[in-house]
Amino acid sequence: MSDLYLKIDLQHPEFHLEIDRRIPLSGLTAIFGPSGAGKSTLLRIIAGFERGAGHVAFGDETWEDGRRFVPPHRRQIATVFQEPRLFGHLDVEANLAYAARRNGQTVAQPALIDRFDLGPLLRRRTEALSGGEAQRVALARALLTRPRLILMDEPLAALDHARRGEILPHIESLRDEARIPILYVSHSLSEVARLATQVLALDRGRVTGLGPAAEILAEAAVRPGFVGTEPGSLIVARVTGMTEDGLCELGFSGGTILTPEAMGSTGAPVRLFIRARDVMLARTRPEGLSALNILPARVEAVTPLDAAAAEVALDCGGTALRARITRRSVAALDIAPGTECHAILKTVALARD
Ligand SMILES: Nc1ncnc2c1ncn2[C@@H]1O[C@H](COP(=O)(O)OP(=O)(O)OP(=O)(O)O)[C@@H](O)[C@H]1O
């Protein structure tokens, strides 16, 4: 396992990035924070696209310090951006062959073509691909260069929800099987909750947290505004199976959650972020409701947020769940600490922003 050592002091007119950290790299490290936090700038410095920011070392190799600068193409890194940046006039096979040649190979590796389901696309011109297909080609191409580190900057941001669902399992398998550390820039809490092994939280050019994903995200979830996201709850679950009608079953301490999204194979750990405003409450189990997920819960605390809204902290079989409802509903349902109730999750809240 290699460490990344960063001692950065970069001053732009309106922005100061200041980091002094050693980051142990394994699995997927999400660089996470609100817009303008400095995430992309940090990734560009690590890639070598931005120069003069300080000291950057990977393992025992210094990539940049006051005297030395290793250019991007000599760092053995691969980059995947929001836009796939393929050669539009070439077909998929030729795009892969180009990357393979640059790496001293003559043919694209069949295992990679299988891993990213590219077989049926090989003869297609890349300009005719959907966003999700093109991003799969970009991921395969990144691996063909045999990188020691993969840098991804919001690779799902340009895709719609369905396409994101298509790509997420590929990024998960890359994280779990390729044994190449990934640095992944995102401002999407749900994406980070699903993908990250560890999280480097950034805010206004400073590191505000570094550690295992569940720890840092749980902190983000209970501190409103911690990373510029809205309040919600982190649920740690595991894929337990599929229903006959194609829903994925996720088991956690509070019961089972169903989602139409593909979340990986049985046994796969999954983290979900449920926004507080996507949780409704009922005193009795509602019937005739289209919501898939209704979970028994007990009220722990009720905190007024403003004149109209309140936050209700729930215990859902040992998992903390937060609901944001109106104070009128709190009064109408007579909700107080100790109340047994049912939490209704709107399905759209799962693994989404
Ligand atoms: N070359 C530059 N000159 C001046 N300011 C810059 C330059 N590059 C970035 N900035 C500023 O640095 C800050 C951080 O930008 P950066 O793109 O790294 O943020 P980010 O966290 O990736 O945001 P987003 O999620 O919106 O992409 C911004 O305020 C941006 O305007």
Coordinates of C-alpha atoms and ligand atoms in Angstrom, one line a residue:
M1 CA 0.0 0.0 0.0
S2 CA 1.4 3.4 -1.0
D3 CA 1.0 6.6 0.9
L4 CA 0.3 9.9 -0.7
Y5 CA 2.1 12.7 1.0
L6 CA 0.8 16.3 0.4
K7 CA 2.2 19.5 1.7
I8 CA 0.4 22.1 -0.3
D9 CA 0.1 25.8 0.0
L10 CA -1.5 27.3 -3.1
Q11 CA -2.8 30.8 -3.1
H12 CA -5.2 32.0 -5.8
P13 CA -6.7 35.5 -5.5
E14 CA -9.9 34.3 -3.9
F15 CA -8.9 30.8 -2.7
H16 CA -6.2 29.3 -0.5
L17 CA -5.6 25.6 -0.5
E18 CA -3.5 24.5 2.5
I19 CA -3.0 20.8 3.2
D20 CA -0.3 18.9 5.2
R21 CA -1.3 15.3 5.3
R22 CA -0.1 11.8 4.7
I23 CA -2.9 9.8 3.2
P24 CA -2.7 6.0 3.2
L25 CA -4.2 4.8 -0.1
S26 CA -6.2 1.7 -0.3
G27 CA -9.5 1.1 -2.1
L28 CA -11.3 4.2 -3.1
T29 CA -10.6 7.5 -1.3
A30 CA -13.3 10.0 -1.9
I31 CA -12.2 13.7 -1.9
F32 CA -15.5 15.1 -0.8
G33 CA -16.8 18.5 -0.1
P34 CA -19.0 21.3 -1.3
S35 CA -18.6 23.3 -4.5
G36 CA -15.4 25.5 -4.4
A37 CA -13.8 23.4 -1.6
G38 CA -10.7 22.8 -3.8
K39 CA -11.4 19.1 -4.7
S40 CA -10.6 19.4 -8.5
T41 CA -7.6 21.7 -7.7
L42 CA -6.2 19.1 -5.4
L43 CA -6.7 16.3 -8.0
R44 CA -5.0 18.5 -10.7
I45 CA -2.0 19.0 -8.3
I46 CA -1.7 15.3 -7.7
A47 CA -2.0 14.6 -11.4
G48 CA 0.7 17.2 -12.2
F49 CA -1.6 19.4 -14.2
E50 CA -1.0 22.2 -11.8
R51 CA 2.5 23.1 -10.7
G52 CA 4.2 25.0 -8.0
A53 CA 1.8 24.2 -5.2
G54 CA 4.2 22.5 -2.8
H55 CA 5.3 19.0 -2.1
V56 CA 3.7 15.9 -3.5
A57 CA 5.0 12.4 -3.0
F58 CA 3.6 9.0 -3.9
G59 CA 5.2 6.1 -1.9
D60 CA 8.9 6.8 -1.9
E61 CA 8.8 8.9 -5.1
T62 CA 8.7 12.6 -4.9
W63 CA 6.5 14.0 -7.7
E64 CA 7.0 17.6 -6.9
D65 CA 8.9 19.7 -4.5
G66 CA 10.8 23.0 -4.7
R67 CA 13.3 21.6 -7.1
R68 CA 11.8 18.6 -8.8
F69 CA 8.7 18.1 -11.0
V70 CA 7.7 14.8 -12.5
P71 CA 5.4 15.5 -15.5
P72 CA 2.0 13.9 -15.6
H73 CA 2.9 11.2 -18.2
R74 CA 5.7 9.9 -16.0
R75 CA 3.6 9.5 -12.9
Q76 CA 1.9 6.3 -14.1
I77 CA -1.5 7.6 -13.2
A78 CA -4.8 7.3 -15.1
T79 CA -7.4 10.0 -15.1
V80 CA -11.2 9.6 -15.7
F81 CA -13.2 12.9 -16.0
Q82 CA -16.8 13.9 -16.2
E83 CA -16.5 13.8 -20.0
P84 CA -14.9 10.6 -21.3
R85 CA -12.6 12.4 -23.8
L86 CA -12.4 9.6 -26.3
F87 CA -11.3 9.9 -30.0
G88 CA -14.7 10.4 -31.6
H89 CA -13.6 9.4 -35.1
L90 CA -12.3 6.0 -34.0
D91 CA -14.4 3.0 -32.9
V92 CA -14.2 1.6 -29.4
E93 CA -11.6 -1.1 -30.3
A94 CA -9.3 1.5 -31.9
N95 CA -9.6 3.8 -28.8
L96 CA -8.6 0.9 -26.6
A97 CA -5.8 -0.2 -29.0
Y98 CA -4.4 3.3 -28.9
A99 CA -4.2 3.2 -25.1
A100 CA -2.7 -0.3 -25.2
R101 CA 0.0 0.7 -27.7
R102 CA 0.9 3.7 -25.6
N103 CA 1.5 1.1 -22.9
G104 CA 3.6 -1.1 -25.1
Q105 CA 0.9 -3.6 -25.8
T106 CA -0.7 -4.3 -29.2
V107 CA -4.1 -5.6 -28.3
A108 CA -6.7 -4.6 -25.8
Q109 CA -6.9 -7.1 -22.9
P110 CA -9.9 -9.4 -23.3
A111 CA -10.5 -9.5 -19.5
L112 CA -11.0 -5.7 -19.5
I113 CA -13.4 -5.9 -22.4
D114 CA -15.4 -8.5 -20.4
R115 CA -15.2 -6.6 -17.2
F116 CA -16.7 -3.5 -18.7
D117 CA -19.1 -5.4 -21.0
L118 CA -17.6 -3.8 -24.1
G119 CA -17.7 -6.8 -26.5
P120 CA -20.9 -5.6 -28.2
L121 CA -19.6 -2.1 -28.5
L122 CA -16.1 -2.7 -30.1
R123 CA -17.1 -1.7 -33.6
R124 CA -19.1 1.3 -32.6
R125 CA -17.7 4.8 -33.1
T126 CA -17.4 6.5 -29.8
E127 CA -19.3 9.6 -30.8
A128 CA -22.3 7.3 -31.2
L129 CA -22.1 5.9 -27.7
S130 CA -24.4 6.8 -24.8
G131 CA -22.8 8.7 -21.9
G132 CA -22.8 5.5 -19.8
E133 CA -21.2 3.4 -22.5
A134 CA -18.6 6.0 -23.2
Q135 CA -17.7 6.2 -19.6
R136 CA -17.3 2.4 -19.5
V137 CA -14.8 2.7 -22.4
A138 CA -13.0 5.5 -20.5
L139 CA -12.7 3.2 -17.4
A140 CA -11.3 0.3 -19.5
R141 CA -8.9 2.7 -21.3
A142 CA -7.7 4.0 -17.9
L143 CA -6.8 0.5 -16.8
L144 CA -5.0 -0.3 -20.1
T145 CA -2.3 2.1 -19.2
R146 CA -1.4 0.0 -16.1
P147 CA -1.7 2.9 -13.7
R148 CA -0.4 2.8 -10.1
L149 CA -3.1 5.3 -9.1
I150 CA -6.4 6.2 -10.7
L151 CA -7.8 9.7 -10.4
M152 CA -11.5 10.3 -11.1
D153 CA -13.1 13.7 -11.1
E154 CA -16.9 13.5 -10.9
P155 CA -17.1 10.7 -13.5
L156 CA -20.8 10.3 -13.0
A157 CA -21.8 14.0 -12.9
A158 CA -22.8 14.2 -16.6
L159 CA -24.9 11.0 -16.5
D160 CA -28.6 10.7 -15.7
H161 CA -29.7 8.6 -12.8
A162 CA -30.2 5.4 -14.9
R163 CA -26.8 5.6 -16.5
R164 CA -25.2 6.3 -13.1
G165 CA -26.7 3.0 -11.9
E166 CA -25.1 1.3 -14.8
I167 CA -21.6 2.6 -14.1
L168 CA -21.6 2.4 -10.3
P169 CA -21.2 -1.4 -10.1
H170 CA -18.2 -1.1 -12.5
I171 CA -16.5 1.4 -10.3
E172 CA -17.2 -0.8 -7.3
S173 CA -15.6 -3.9 -8.9
L174 CA -12.7 -1.7 -9.9
R175 CA -12.3 -0.7 -6.3
D176 CA -12.6 -4.3 -5.0
E177 CA -10.7 -6.3 -7.6
A178 CA -8.1 -4.1 -9.4
R179 CA -6.0 -3.4 -6.4
I180 CA -5.1 0.0 -7.7
P181 CA -5.9 2.9 -5.4
I182 CA -8.5 5.3 -6.6
L183 CA -8.9 9.0 -5.7
Y184 CA -12.4 10.0 -6.5
V185 CA -13.7 13.6 -6.4
S186 CA -17.3 14.1 -5.7
H187 CA -19.7 16.4 -4.0
S188 CA -22.4 13.8 -3.9
L189 CA -22.9 12.4 -0.4
S190 CA -24.9 9.4 -1.7
E191 CA -22.3 8.5 -4.3
V192 CA -19.5 8.8 -1.8
A193 CA -21.6 6.7 0.7
R194 CA -21.8 4.0 -1.8
L195 CA -18.3 3.9 -3.2
A196 CA -15.8 5.2 -0.7
T197 CA -13.5 3.1 1.4
Q198 CA -12.1 6.2 3.1
V199 CA -13.0 9.9 2.8
L200 CA -10.9 13.0 2.7
A201 CA -13.3 15.8 3.5
L202 CA -12.4 19.3 2.2
D203 CA -14.0 22.6 2.9
R204 CA -12.8 26.0 1.7
G205 CA -9.3 24.7 1.0
R206 CA -8.8 22.8 4.3
V207 CA -9.0 19.2 5.3
T208 CA -12.0 18.8 7.7
G209 CA -11.8 15.1 8.0
L210 CA -9.8 12.0 6.9
G211 CA -10.7 8.5 7.9
P212 CA -12.9 5.4 7.2
A213 CA -16.0 6.4 5.1
A214 CA -18.6 5.2 7.6
E215 CA -17.0 7.3 10.3
I216 CA -16.5 10.5 8.3
L217 CA -19.9 10.3 6.6
A218 CA -21.8 9.5 9.8
E219 CA -20.2 12.7 11.2
A220 CA -21.3 14.5 8.0
A221 CA -24.8 13.2 8.4
V222 CA -25.2 14.3 12.0
R223 CA -23.7 17.7 11.6
P224 CA -25.9 19.8 9.3
G225 CA -23.8 21.8 6.9
F226 CA -20.6 19.9 7.8
V227 CA -19.8 19.4 4.2
G228 CA -22.4 21.6 2.6
T229 CA -25.0 18.8 2.4
E230 CA -28.3 18.6 4.0
P231 CA -29.1 16.5 7.0
G232 CA -29.8 12.8 6.7
S233 CA -28.8 9.4 7.9
L234 CA -26.3 6.9 6.8
I235 CA -27.5 3.3 6.7
V236 CA -25.0 0.5 6.5
A237 CA -26.7 -2.5 4.8
R238 CA -25.9 -5.6 2.8
V239 CA -27.5 -7.0 -0.3
T240 CA -29.6 -9.9 0.8
G241 CA -31.2 -10.9 -2.5
M242 CA -33.5 -10.0 -5.3
T243 CA -37.3 -10.2 -5.3
E244 CA -39.1 -12.0 -8.1
D245 CA -40.2 -8.7 -9.5
G246 CA -36.7 -7.3 -9.8
L247 CA -36.1 -5.3 -6.6
C248 CA -32.9 -5.5 -4.8
E249 CA -33.2 -6.4 -1.1
L250 CA -30.9 -4.6 1.4
G251 CA -30.8 -5.9 5.0
F252 CA -29.8 -3.7 7.9
S253 CA -30.3 -3.7 11.6
G254 CA -33.7 -2.0 11.2
G255 CA -35.2 -4.4 8.7
T256 CA -35.1 -4.7 4.9
I257 CA -35.1 -1.9 2.3
L258 CA -36.1 -2.5 -1.3
T259 CA -34.8 -0.6 -4.2
P260 CA -35.2 -0.9 -7.9
E261 CA -31.5 0.0 -8.4
A262 CA -28.8 -2.7 -8.9
M263 CA -26.6 -2.6 -5.8
G264 CA -24.2 -5.5 -6.4
S265 CA -24.3 -9.2 -5.8
T266 CA -25.7 -10.9 -2.6
G267 CA -23.6 -10.2 0.4
A268 CA -22.1 -7.0 -1.0
P269 CA -22.0 -4.2 1.6
V270 CA -23.9 -1.1 0.7
R271 CA -24.2 2.3 2.3
L272 CA -27.2 4.5 1.7
F273 CA -27.8 8.1 2.5
I274 CA -31.4 8.9 3.4
R275 CA -32.2 12.6 3.4
A276 CA -34.2 13.6 6.5
R277 CA -36.8 15.3 4.4
D278 CA -37.4 12.1 2.5
V279 CA -38.6 10.3 5.7
M280 CA -42.3 10.5 6.6
L281 CA -43.8 9.3 9.8
A282 CA -47.0 7.5 10.6
R283 CA -48.4 6.3 14.0
T284 CA -49.9 3.1 12.5
R285 CA -48.5 1.1 9.6
P286 CA -50.0 2.8 6.6
E287 CA -51.8 0.7 4.0
G288 CA -52.5 1.5 0.3
L289 CA -49.3 3.6 0.0
S290 CA -47.0 3.3 -3.0
A291 CA -43.8 3.6 -0.8
L292 CA -41.8 0.4 -0.8
N293 CA -40.1 0.9 2.5
I294 CA -42.0 1.3 5.8
L295 CA -39.9 0.6 8.8
P296 CA -40.9 0.3 12.5
A297 CA -39.1 2.9 14.6
R298 CA -39.0 4.6 18.0
V299 CA -38.8 8.3 18.5
E300 CA -35.7 9.4 20.4
A301 CA -35.9 13.1 20.3
V302 CA -37.8 15.9 18.6
T303 CA -36.0 19.1 17.8
P304 CA -37.7 22.2 16.5
L305 CA -35.7 23.6 13.5
D306 CA -37.6 26.8 12.8
A307 CA -41.2 28.1 13.1
A308 CA -42.6 25.4 10.9
A309 CA -40.2 22.4 10.8
A310 CA -38.9 19.9 13.3
E311 CA -36.3 17.1 13.1
V312 CA -37.3 13.8 14.6
A313 CA -34.4 11.4 15.7
L314 CA -35.5 7.8 15.4
D315 CA -34.1 4.5 16.5
C316 CA -34.7 2.0 13.7
G317 CA -33.6 -1.3 15.2
G318 CA -30.3 0.2 16.4
T319 CA -29.7 2.4 13.3
A320 CA -30.2 6.1 13.7
L321 CA -32.7 7.6 11.3
R322 CA -33.6 11.3 11.0
A323 CA -36.9 12.7 9.7
R324 CA -37.7 16.3 8.9
I325 CA -41.4 16.9 9.3
T326 CA -43.6 19.9 10.0
R327 CA -44.3 20.9 13.6
R328 CA -47.9 20.7 12.7
S329 CA -47.4 17.0 12.0
V330 CA -45.5 16.5 15.3
A331 CA -48.5 17.9 17.1
A332 CA -51.1 16.2 15.0
L333 CA -49.5 12.8 15.4
D334 CA -48.6 13.5 19.1
I335 CA -45.0 12.5 18.5
A336 CA -42.7 12.6 21.5
P337 CA -39.6 10.7 22.8
G338 CA -40.7 7.0 23.2
T339 CA -43.4 7.1 20.6
E340 CA -43.5 3.9 18.5
C341 CA -44.1 4.8 14.9
H342 CA -43.4 3.8 11.3
A343 CA -40.8 5.6 9.1
I344 CA -41.8 5.7 5.5
L345 CA -38.8 6.1 3.1
K346 CA -39.5 7.5 -0.3
T347 CA -37.6 5.2 -2.7
V348 CA -36.1 8.1 -4.6
A349 CA -34.0 8.9 -1.5
L350 CA -31.9 5.8 -1.8
A351 CA -28.4 6.3 -3.1
R352 CA -29.4 9.6 -4.6
D353 CA -29.0 13.3 -3.9
Ligands
LIG1 N1 -6.5 29.0 -11.8 C1 -7.3 29.5 -10.9 N2 -7.2 30.8 -10.6 C2 -8.0 31.4 -9.6 N3 -8.9 30.7 -8.9 C3 -9.0 29.4 -9.1 C4 -8.2 28.7 -10.1 N4 -8.5 27.4 -10.1 C5 -9.5 27.3 -9.1 N5 -9.7 28.5 -8.5 C6 -10.7 28.7 -7.4 O1 -10.4 27.8 -6.4 C7 -11.6 27.3 -5.8 C8 -11.7 25.8 -5.8 O2 -12.0 25.3 -7.1 P1 -12.1 23.8 -7.4 O3 -12.6 23.6 -8.8 O4 -10.9 23.1 -7.0 O5 -13.3 23.4 -6.4 P2 -14.2 22.1 -6.3 O6 -14.2 21.7 -4.9 O7 -13.6 21.1 -7.3 O8 -15.6 22.6 -6.8 P3 -16.7 21.9 -7.7 O9 -17.4 20.8 -6.9 O10 -17.7 23.1 -7.9 O11 -16.1 21.4 -8.9 C9 -12.7 28.0 -6.5 O12 -13.1 29.1 -5.8 C10 -12.1 28.4 -7.8 O13 -12.8 29.6 -8.4

